[in-house]
Coordinates of C-alpha atoms and ligand atoms in Angstrom, one line a residue:
X27 CA -22.4 11.6 2.2
X28 CA -18.8 12.6 1.6
X29 CA -16.4 9.6 1.4
X30 CA -12.6 9.9 1.1
X31 CA -10.9 6.7 -0.2
X32 CA -7.2 6.4 0.6
X33 CA -5.1 3.9 -1.2
X34 CA -1.7 3.3 -2.8
X35 CA -3.1 2.4 -6.2
X36 CA -5.9 3.6 -8.4
X37 CA -6.5 2.6 -12.0
X38 CA -5.6 4.2 -14.5
X39 CA -3.2 6.4 -12.5
X40 CA -1.2 3.5 -11.1
X41 CA -2.0 -0.3 -11.0
X42 CA -0.2 -3.3 -9.6
X43 CA -3.1 -5.5 -8.9
X44 CA -6.9 -5.6 -8.4
X45 CA -6.8 -3.0 -5.6
X46 CA -6.3 -0.4 -8.3
X47 CA -9.3 -1.5 -10.3
X48 CA -11.5 -1.3 -7.1
X49 CA -10.3 2.1 -6.1
X50 CA -10.6 3.3 -9.6
X51 CA -14.3 2.2 -9.9
X52 CA -16.1 2.2 -6.5
X53 CA -16.0 6.0 -6.0
X54 CA -17.6 6.5 -9.4
X55 CA -20.5 4.2 -8.6
X56 CA -20.9 5.9 -5.2
X57 CA -21.2 9.2 -7.0
X58 CA -23.9 7.7 -9.2
X59 CA -25.8 6.8 -6.1
X60 CA -25.8 10.5 -5.1
X61 CA -22.8 10.7 -2.8
X62 CA -19.5 12.6 -2.9
X63 CA -16.6 10.2 -3.2
X64 CA -12.9 11.1 -3.7
X65 CA -9.6 9.3 -3.9
X66 CA -6.3 10.3 -2.3
X67 CA -3.1 8.4 -3.3
X68 CA 0.6 9.0 -3.6
X69 CA 1.9 10.8 -6.6
X70 CA 3.6 8.0 -8.5
X71 CA 5.4 9.1 -11.6
X72 CA 3.3 7.2 -14.1
X73 CA 2.3 7.9 -17.7
X74 CA -1.2 9.0 -16.5
X75 CA 0.5 11.6 -14.4
X76 CA 2.3 13.0 -17.4
X77 CA -0.7 12.7 -19.7
X78 CA -3.0 14.8 -17.6
X79 CA -3.2 18.3 -16.2
X80 CA -3.1 18.9 -12.5
X81 CA -4.0 21.8 -10.1
X82 CA -2.3 22.4 -6.9
X83 CA -5.0 21.9 -4.2
X84 CA -2.9 22.5 -1.1
X85 CA 0.7 22.9 0.1
X86 CA 1.6 22.0 3.6
X87 CA 4.5 20.9 5.9
X88 CA 4.9 18.5 8.7
X89 CA 7.7 17.1 10.8
X90 CA 9.0 13.5 10.7
X91 CA 11.1 13.3 13.8
X92 CA 13.1 16.5 13.4
X93 CA 13.0 16.8 9.7
X94 CA 10.6 19.2 8.1
X95 CA 8.8 17.6 5.2
X96 CA 7.0 19.7 2.5
X97 CA 4.1 18.1 0.8
X98 CA 1.9 19.2 -2.1
X99 CA -1.6 17.9 -2.9
X100 CA -2.4 18.0 -6.6
X101 CA -5.8 17.4 -8.1
X102 CA -6.5 16.0 -11.6
X103 CA -8.1 18.8 -13.6
X104 CA -10.6 17.2 -16.0
X105 CA -12.4 14.7 -13.7
X106 CA -11.1 12.0 -16.1
X107 CA -12.1 9.2 -13.7
X108 CA -15.5 10.5 -12.9
X109 CA -14.4 11.5 -9.4
X110 CA -11.9 13.9 -7.8
X111 CA -8.5 12.3 -7.8
X112 CA -5.9 13.8 -5.4
X113 CA -2.3 12.8 -5.3
X114 CA 0.2 13.6 -2.5
X115 CA 3.6 14.7 -3.8
X116 CA 6.6 14.7 -1.5
X117 CA 9.8 15.6 -3.4
X118 CA 12.3 12.7 -3.6
X119 CA 10.0 10.4 -1.6
X120 CA 6.7 9.7 -3.4
X121 CA 7.6 10.9 -6.9
X122 CA 8.9 7.6 -8.2
X123 CA 8.0 5.4 -11.0
X124 CA 7.0 2.2 -9.2
X125 CA 4.3 1.9 -6.6
X126 CA 6.2 -0.4 -4.3
X127 CA 9.5 -2.1 -4.0
X128 CA 11.9 0.6 -2.6
X129 CA 14.1 0.1 0.4
X130 CA 12.5 3.0 2.2
X131 CA 8.9 2.0 1.5
X132 CA 8.0 2.0 5.1
X133 CA 9.2 5.5 5.5
X134 CA 7.6 6.6 2.2
X135 CA 4.2 5.3 3.2
X136 CA 4.3 6.7 6.7
X137 CA 5.0 10.1 5.1
X138 CA 2.1 9.6 2.7
X139 CA -0.4 8.8 5.4
X140 CA 0.8 11.6 7.7
X141 CA 0.4 14.1 4.8
X142 CA -3.1 12.8 4.1
X143 CA -4.2 13.3 7.7
X144 CA -2.4 16.6 8.0
X145 CA -4.1 17.9 4.9
X146 CA -7.6 16.7 6.1
X147 CA -7.0 18.4 9.4
X148 CA -6.8 21.8 7.5
X149 CA -10.2 21.4 5.9
X150 CA -12.9 23.8 6.7
X151 CA -15.4 20.9 6.9
X152 CA -15.2 17.2 7.8
X153 CA -15.9 14.3 5.5
X154 CA -18.3 11.7 6.8
X155 CA -16.2 8.6 6.2
X156 CA -12.5 8.0 5.6
X157 CA -12.3 4.6 3.8
X158 CA -8.8 3.2 3.9
X159 CA -7.6 0.3 1.6
X160 CA -5.0 -2.2 2.7
X161 CA -2.0 -1.6 5.0
X162 CA -0.6 1.3 3.0
X163 CA -3.3 3.4 4.5
X164 CA -3.7 1.4 7.6
X165 CA -2.1 3.8 10.1
X166 CA -4.6 6.6 9.2
X167 CA -7.5 5.5 11.6
X168 CA -4.9 5.5 14.4
X169 CA -3.5 8.9 13.5
X170 CA -7.0 10.3 13.3
X171 CA -8.0 8.9 16.7
X172 CA -4.9 9.2 18.9
X173 CA -2.6 11.9 17.6
X174 CA -2.9 15.1 19.7
X175 CA -2.7 17.4 16.8
X176 CA -5.6 15.7 15.1
X177 CA -8.1 15.2 17.9
X178 CA -10.7 17.2 15.9
X179 CA -10.7 14.3 13.3
X180 CA -11.3 11.7 15.9
X181 CA -15.1 11.6 15.5
X182 CA -14.9 11.0 11.7
X183 CA -15.9 7.4 11.0
X184 CA -13.3 5.1 9.4
X185 CA -13.7 2.0 7.4
X186 CA -10.9 -0.5 6.4
X187 CA -11.2 -2.7 3.4
X188 CA -8.7 -5.6 3.4
X189 CA -7.9 -6.6 -0.2
X190 CA -5.1 -8.9 0.8
X191 CA -4.2 -9.8 4.4
X192 CA -0.9 -11.5 3.4
X193 CA 0.8 -8.1 3.4
X194 CA 0.6 -6.2 6.6
X195 CA 3.3 -3.5 6.5
X196 CA 5.2 -4.7 9.6
X197 CA 7.8 -2.3 11.1
X198 CA 9.8 -2.1 14.2
X199 CA 9.1 0.4 17.0
X200 CA 11.8 2.8 15.9
X201 CA 9.5 3.9 13.1
X202 CA 7.1 5.3 15.7
X203 CA 9.5 8.1 16.1
X204 CA 8.4 9.5 12.8
X205 CA 4.7 9.5 13.7
X206 CA 3.0 12.6 14.8
X207 CA 2.9 12.8 18.6
X208 CA 0.4 10.3 19.9
X209 CA -1.1 9.2 23.2
X210 CA 1.5 6.7 24.4
X211 CA -1.1 4.8 26.4
X212 CA -2.6 3.8 23.0
X213 CA 0.5 2.2 21.6
X214 CA -1.2 -1.2 21.8
X215 CA -3.5 0.0 19.1
X216 CA -0.5 -0.1 16.7
X217 CA 0.9 -3.4 17.8
X218 CA 0.7 -7.1 16.9
X219 CA 3.4 -9.6 18.0
X220 CA 5.7 -6.9 19.4
X221 CA 5.8 -5.0 16.1
X222 CA 4.0 -2.1 14.6
X223 CA 1.5 -3.7 12.3
X224 CA -0.4 -1.2 10.2
X225 CA -3.0 -3.7 9.0
X226 CA -3.7 -4.9 12.5
X227 CA -3.8 -1.3 13.7
X228 CA -6.5 -0.5 11.2
X229 CA -8.5 -3.6 12.2
X230 CA -8.4 -2.4 15.8
X231 CA -9.0 1.3 15.2
X232 CA -11.5 1.4 12.2
X233 CA -15.2 1.5 12.9
X234 CA -15.9 -1.2 10.4
X235 CA -13.7 -3.7 8.6
X236 CA -14.6 -5.3 5.3
X237 CA -13.0 -7.6 3.0
X238 CA -13.8 -8.3 -0.6
X239 CA -15.9 -11.5 -0.4
X240 CA -17.9 -13.4 2.3
X241 CA -15.8 -16.6 1.9
X242 CA -12.5 -14.7 2.3
X243 CA -13.8 -13.1 5.5
X244 CA -14.6 -16.6 6.9
X245 CA -11.1 -17.9 5.8
X246 CA -9.4 -15.0 7.6
X247 CA -10.7 -16.3 10.9
X248 CA -8.5 -19.4 10.4
X249 CA -5.8 -18.2 8.0
X250 CA -4.7 -14.6 8.0
X251 CA -0.9 -14.6 8.1
X252 CA -0.9 -14.3 11.9
X253 CA -3.9 -12.1 12.4
X254 CA -6.5 -14.9 12.8
X255 CA -7.1 -14.2 16.5
X256 CA -7.6 -10.5 15.8
X257 CA -10.1 -11.2 13.1
X258 CA -12.0 -13.6 15.5
X259 CA -11.9 -11.0 18.3
X260 CA -13.1 -8.2 16.0
X261 CA -15.6 -10.2 14.0
X262 CA -18.5 -8.1 15.2
X263 CA -17.4 -5.3 13.0
X264 CA -16.3 -7.4 10.1
X265 CA -18.2 -8.1 6.9
X266 CA -17.5 -9.4 3.4
X267 CA -18.7 -7.3 0.4
X268 CA -18.0 -8.7 -3.0
X269 CA -16.2 -6.5 -5.5
X270 CA -17.9 -5.5 -8.7
X271 CA -16.3 -4.6 -12.0
X272 CA -16.4 -1.3 -13.9
X273 CA -18.9 -1.9 -16.7
X274 CA -17.7 1.3 -18.5
X275 CA -14.3 -0.2 -19.0
X276 CA -15.1 -3.9 -19.1
X277 CA -17.6 -4.1 -21.9
X278 CA -16.8 -6.2 -24.9
X279 CA -19.2 -4.2 -27.1
X280 CA -17.3 -0.9 -26.6
X281 CA -13.8 -1.8 -25.2
X282 CA -11.4 0.3 -27.1
X283 CA -8.5 -2.1 -26.5
X284 CA -10.3 -4.8 -28.6
X285 CA -9.9 -5.2 -32.3
X286 CA -13.4 -6.9 -32.6
X287 CA -16.4 -5.9 -30.5
X288 CA -19.2 -8.3 -29.5
X289 CA -22.1 -8.6 -27.2
X290 CA -24.2 -11.6 -25.9
X291 CA -25.9 -12.0 -29.3
X292 CA -22.8 -11.8 -31.4
X293 CA -20.4 -13.5 -28.9
X294 CA -19.8 -16.7 -31.0
X295 CA -18.4 -14.9 -34.1
X296 CA -17.0 -11.9 -32.1
X297 CA -14.9 -14.2 -29.8
X298 CA -13.8 -16.2 -32.8
X299 CA -12.4 -13.1 -34.5
X300 CA -10.5 -12.1 -31.4
X301 CA -9.2 -15.6 -30.9
X302 CA -8.0 -15.6 -34.5
X303 CA -5.8 -12.5 -33.7
X304 CA -4.3 -14.2 -30.7
X305 CA -3.7 -17.5 -32.5
X306 CA -2.0 -15.7 -35.3
X307 CA 0.2 -13.7 -33.0
X308 CA 1.2 -16.7 -30.9
X309 CA 1.2 -19.4 -33.5
X310 CA -1.7 -21.5 -32.2
X311 CA -4.2 -23.6 -34.0
X312 CA -7.6 -21.8 -33.7
X313 CA -9.5 -25.1 -33.6
X314 CA -8.1 -26.0 -30.2
X315 CA -9.5 -24.6 -27.0
X316 CA -7.4 -21.7 -25.8
X317 CA -6.7 -21.6 -22.0
X318 CA -5.2 -18.5 -20.5
X319 CA -3.7 -17.4 -17.2
X320 CA -3.4 -13.7 -16.4
X321 CA -1.9 -12.4 -13.1
X322 CA 0.9 -11.8 -10.8
X323 CA 3.3 -14.8 -10.8
X324 CA 3.4 -15.4 -7.1
X325 CA 2.6 -18.3 -4.7
X326 CA -0.8 -16.8 -3.7
X327 CA -2.0 -17.3 -7.2
X328 CA -0.4 -20.8 -7.3
X329 CA 1.6 -19.6 -10.3
X330 CA 4.5 -21.8 -9.0
X331 CA 2.4 -24.8 -10.0
X332 CA 1.8 -23.6 -13.5
X333 CA 5.0 -24.8 -15.2
X334 CA 4.5 -28.4 -14.0
X335 CA 0.7 -28.3 -14.4
X336 CA 1.1 -27.1 -18.0
X337 CA 3.8 -29.6 -18.8
X338 CA 1.9 -32.5 -17.3
X339 CA -1.4 -31.5 -19.1
X340 CA 0.4 -31.4 -22.4
X341 CA 1.9 -34.8 -21.8
X342 CA -1.6 -36.1 -21.0
X343 CA -3.7 -34.2 -23.6
X344 CA -1.1 -33.6 -26.2
X345 CA -2.3 -31.8 -29.3
X346 CA -5.7 -31.0 -27.7
X347 CA -5.3 -27.4 -26.3
X348 CA -3.3 -24.2 -26.2
X349 CA -2.1 -22.2 -23.3
X350 CA -1.1 -18.5 -23.1
X351 CA 0.2 -17.0 -19.9
X352 CA 0.5 -13.3 -19.2
X353 CA 2.1 -11.9 -16.1
X354 CA 5.2 -11.1 -14.1
X355 CA 6.5 -11.5 -10.6
X356 CA 8.7 -14.1 -8.9
X357 CA 11.8 -14.5 -11.2
X358 CA 12.0 -18.3 -10.6
X359 CA 8.5 -18.7 -11.8
X360 CA 9.1 -16.4 -14.7
X361 CA 12.1 -18.5 -15.8
X362 CA 10.3 -21.7 -15.4
X363 CA 7.4 -20.5 -17.5
X364 CA 9.8 -19.3 -20.2
X365 CA 11.8 -22.4 -20.2
X366 CA 9.0 -24.8 -21.2
X367 CA 8.2 -22.6 -24.2
X368 CA 10.5 -24.5 -26.5
X369 CA 9.3 -27.9 -25.5
X370 CA 5.7 -27.1 -26.3
X371 CA 6.2 -24.7 -29.1
X372 CA 3.1 -24.1 -31.1
X373 CA 0.9 -25.0 -28.2
X374 CA 2.1 -22.8 -25.4
X375 CA 3.4 -19.3 -25.0
X376 CA 4.2 -17.0 -22.1
X377 CA 4.4 -13.2 -22.1
X378 CA 6.4 -12.3 -19.0
X379 CA 5.2 -8.8 -18.5
X380 CA 2.4 -6.6 -17.4
X381 CA 0.2 -5.6 -20.4
X382 CA -3.3 -4.2 -19.8
X383 CA -4.2 -4.1 -23.5
X384 CA -3.1 -7.7 -24.2
X385 CA -5.1 -8.8 -21.1
X386 CA -8.3 -7.4 -22.5
X387 CA -7.6 -9.1 -25.9
X388 CA -7.0 -12.4 -24.1
X389 CA -10.3 -12.2 -22.1
X390 CA -12.0 -11.6 -25.4
X391 CA -10.3 -14.3 -27.5
X392 CA -9.8 -17.1 -25.0
X393 CA -12.1 -20.0 -24.3
X394 CA -11.1 -20.7 -20.7
X395 CA -9.3 -18.7 -17.9
X396 CA -7.4 -20.7 -15.3
X397 CA -7.2 -19.4 -11.7
X398 CA -5.8 -22.0 -9.3
X399 CA -5.2 -19.5 -6.5
X400 CA -4.2 -20.6 -3.1
X401 CA -5.5 -17.3 -1.7
X402 CA -8.0 -15.1 -3.6
X403 CA -9.8 -12.5 -1.5
X404 CA -12.1 -11.6 -4.4
X405 CA -10.5 -12.1 -7.7
X406 CA -11.6 -9.8 -10.6
X407 CA -10.1 -11.7 -13.5
X408 CA -12.8 -14.4 -13.3
X409 CA -15.4 -11.6 -13.5
X410 CA -13.7 -10.0 -16.5
X411 CA -13.5 -13.4 -18.2
X412 CA -17.2 -14.1 -17.7
X413 CA -18.2 -10.7 -19.0
X414 CA -16.1 -11.5 -22.1
X415 CA -17.6 -15.0 -22.5
X416 CA -14.6 -16.9 -21.3
X417 CA -15.3 -19.8 -19.0
X418 CA -13.4 -19.7 -15.6
X419 CA -11.5 -22.7 -14.3
X420 CA -11.1 -21.9 -10.6
X421 CA -10.1 -23.2 -7.2
X422 CA -12.9 -22.9 -4.7
X423 CA -11.4 -20.3 -2.4
X424 CA -12.3 -16.7 -1.4
X425 CA -14.2 -14.7 -4.0
X426 CA -13.8 -17.5 -6.6
X427 CA -16.0 -19.6 -4.4
X428 CA -18.6 -16.9 -4.2
X429 CA -18.7 -15.9 -7.9
X430 CA -18.2 -19.1 -9.9
X431 CA -20.6 -22.1 -9.9
X432 CA -19.6 -25.4 -11.5
X433 CA -21.3 -26.6 -14.7
X434 CA -22.0 -29.8 -12.9
X435 CA -24.2 -27.9 -10.5
X436 CA -26.0 -26.0 -13.3
X437 CA -23.4 -23.2 -13.3
X438 CA -21.0 -21.8 -15.8
X439 CA -17.5 -22.6 -14.6
X440 CA -15.1 -25.5 -13.8
X441 CA -14.3 -25.6 -10.1
X442 CA -11.8 -27.7 -8.1
X443 CA -10.8 -27.9 -4.4
X444 CA -7.1 -28.2 -4.1
X445 CA -4.3 -26.0 -5.4
X446 CA -2.5 -29.1 -6.6
X447 CA -1.1 -30.4 -9.9
X448 CA -3.6 -33.3 -9.9
X449 CA -6.6 -31.0 -9.6
X450 CA -5.3 -28.5 -12.2
X451 CA -4.5 -31.2 -14.8
X452 CA -7.8 -32.9 -14.1
X453 CA -9.7 -29.6 -14.6
X454 CA -7.9 -28.8 -17.8
X455 CA -9.1 -32.2 -19.0
X456 CA -12.7 -31.2 -18.1
X457 CA -12.3 -28.0 -20.0
X458 CA -11.0 -29.9 -23.1
X459 CA -14.0 -32.2 -22.8
X460 CA -16.5 -29.4 -22.4
X461 CA -15.1 -27.7 -25.5
X462 CA -16.2 -30.6 -27.6
X463 CA -19.8 -29.8 -26.7
X464 CA -20.2 -26.5 -28.6
X465 CA -23.9 -26.1 -27.9
X466 CA -23.4 -26.5 -24.2
X467 CA -20.4 -24.2 -24.3
X468 CA -22.4 -21.5 -26.0
X469 CA -25.3 -21.7 -23.6
X470 CA -22.9 -21.4 -20.7
X471 CA -21.4 -18.4 -22.4
X472 CA -24.8 -16.8 -22.7
X473 CA -25.5 -17.4 -19.1
X474 CA -22.2 -16.0 -17.9
X475 CA -22.3 -12.9 -20.0
X476 CA -25.7 -11.9 -18.6
X477 CA -24.8 -12.2 -14.9
X478 CA -24.7 -8.8 -13.3
X479 CA -21.3 -8.3 -11.7
X480 CA -21.3 -4.5 -12.0
X481 CA -20.5 -2.3 -9.0
X482 CA -24.1 -1.1 -8.6
X483 CA -25.1 -3.5 -6.0
X484 CA -21.8 -3.6 -4.0
X485 CA -21.4 0.2 -4.1
X486 CA -24.8 0.4 -2.4
X487 CA -23.8 -2.1 0.2
X488 CA -20.8 0.1 1.2
X489 CA -23.1 3.1 1.5
X490 CA -25.4 1.1 3.8
X491 CA -22.4 0.1 5.9
X492 CA -21.4 3.7 6.2
X493 CA -24.9 4.7 7.4
X494 CA -24.8 1.9 10.0
X495 CA -21.9 3.7 11.8
X496 CA -22.8 7.3 10.9
X497 CA -23.8 9.4 13.9
Ligands
GLC511 C1 -6.2 -8.1 -4.3 C2 -6.7 -9.6 -4.2 C3 -7.8 -9.9 -5.2 C4 -8.9 -8.8 -5.2 C5 -8.3 -7.4 -5.3 C6 -9.3 -6.3 -5.3 O1 -5.5 -8.0 -5.4 O2 -5.7 -10.5 -4.3 O3 -8.4 -11.2 -4.9 O4 -9.8 -9.0 -6.2 O5 -7.3 -7.2 -4.3 O6 -10.0 -6.3 -4.1

């Protein structure tokens, strides 16, 4: 089967969140299963772009309203990712350093999606499945089905994966003027609440809709930032498929970002060596349990609760643990996390930045990872942590609910129900207590590290899903 993945991010070309990790790994595992999988994304100006060589695969032009737009499709030369990576370059529009956050993002992503469809329409053959990820690629199923110039693409099957339903790409109807000419009778397929809603449009138009865990799919029926009724209506074509992780990248025995490698057998000493590095860098006492948080500092991740939760936990369990936070996002949360540094000096530190290398070193050297998320469609960090022998402390939501089982139930994590200060502080107390029982901790570590969370199984589930709609 030939599968074309379309997304805004793909690791290591460009990463903002977990979406990039999924798009950077799933195609490789689909290829291992004997299929042809490719990725198409915008040409962001990142260090990966500059560090690699590219061929021009196609040059085309299209009209957005009355303006002629030239686009170029470039392809990474060396197959560095284990699959063909194509980027869409539109001068002055897509060739920018950040993935999102520009005033003209709506226009930029419309142009990106139009170029992808226009390019595909020139192919001598047709792919079997176009698999779009999140709203940035959400208009593509509509364009393929209802634009007059692309009717020959209308029989190609399309799949949408929702990595995060909070963001939907809303735009007012004037933006429809930029779209390729489409059947006006089908405008409803673009619409939700009197606006163009690319995520809703993809849910309506795609042949199958997936999200990244079974629990999140259930949650979306009741809580989907306004799309609940649509998910309920379309539930016949909706399923949850849990994400895997890329075992080539996330392997503590070979990870090139680590200073000390280890595997299940050598985890106790290996983790201690990594912890020592972290403790020296951040001025912590290595004997105390080290709890980390890694992620975007936004409300969805309940990062706004962290400053108070950390503060209250230190007041309650003073001298008994360390905390290290890595991430950036909402400036108010960033400031609050920086401002408590002085008060808890020697026990707490925050690195307000995005740092892939440090994140690997933290998974390897920490004892616990905290994820109090309000919303967590899948969550990859808990999977990375477990693979690196770090016990997850998670709120039971979305994928966290599906991948972490509480120690009290014979599992390997600490789980709680509410994204509240009370629950977080209480769970940190449980972690401190668990840490006192070194034998139990090391048996939990053994158990976690041997769980198979690789992409193998989930990649095969996607293939099965494609076959279910295929001809
Ligand atoms: C989004 C979600 C996260 C998920 C990731 C990959 O970032 O917030 O839970 O793991 O996408 O699917």
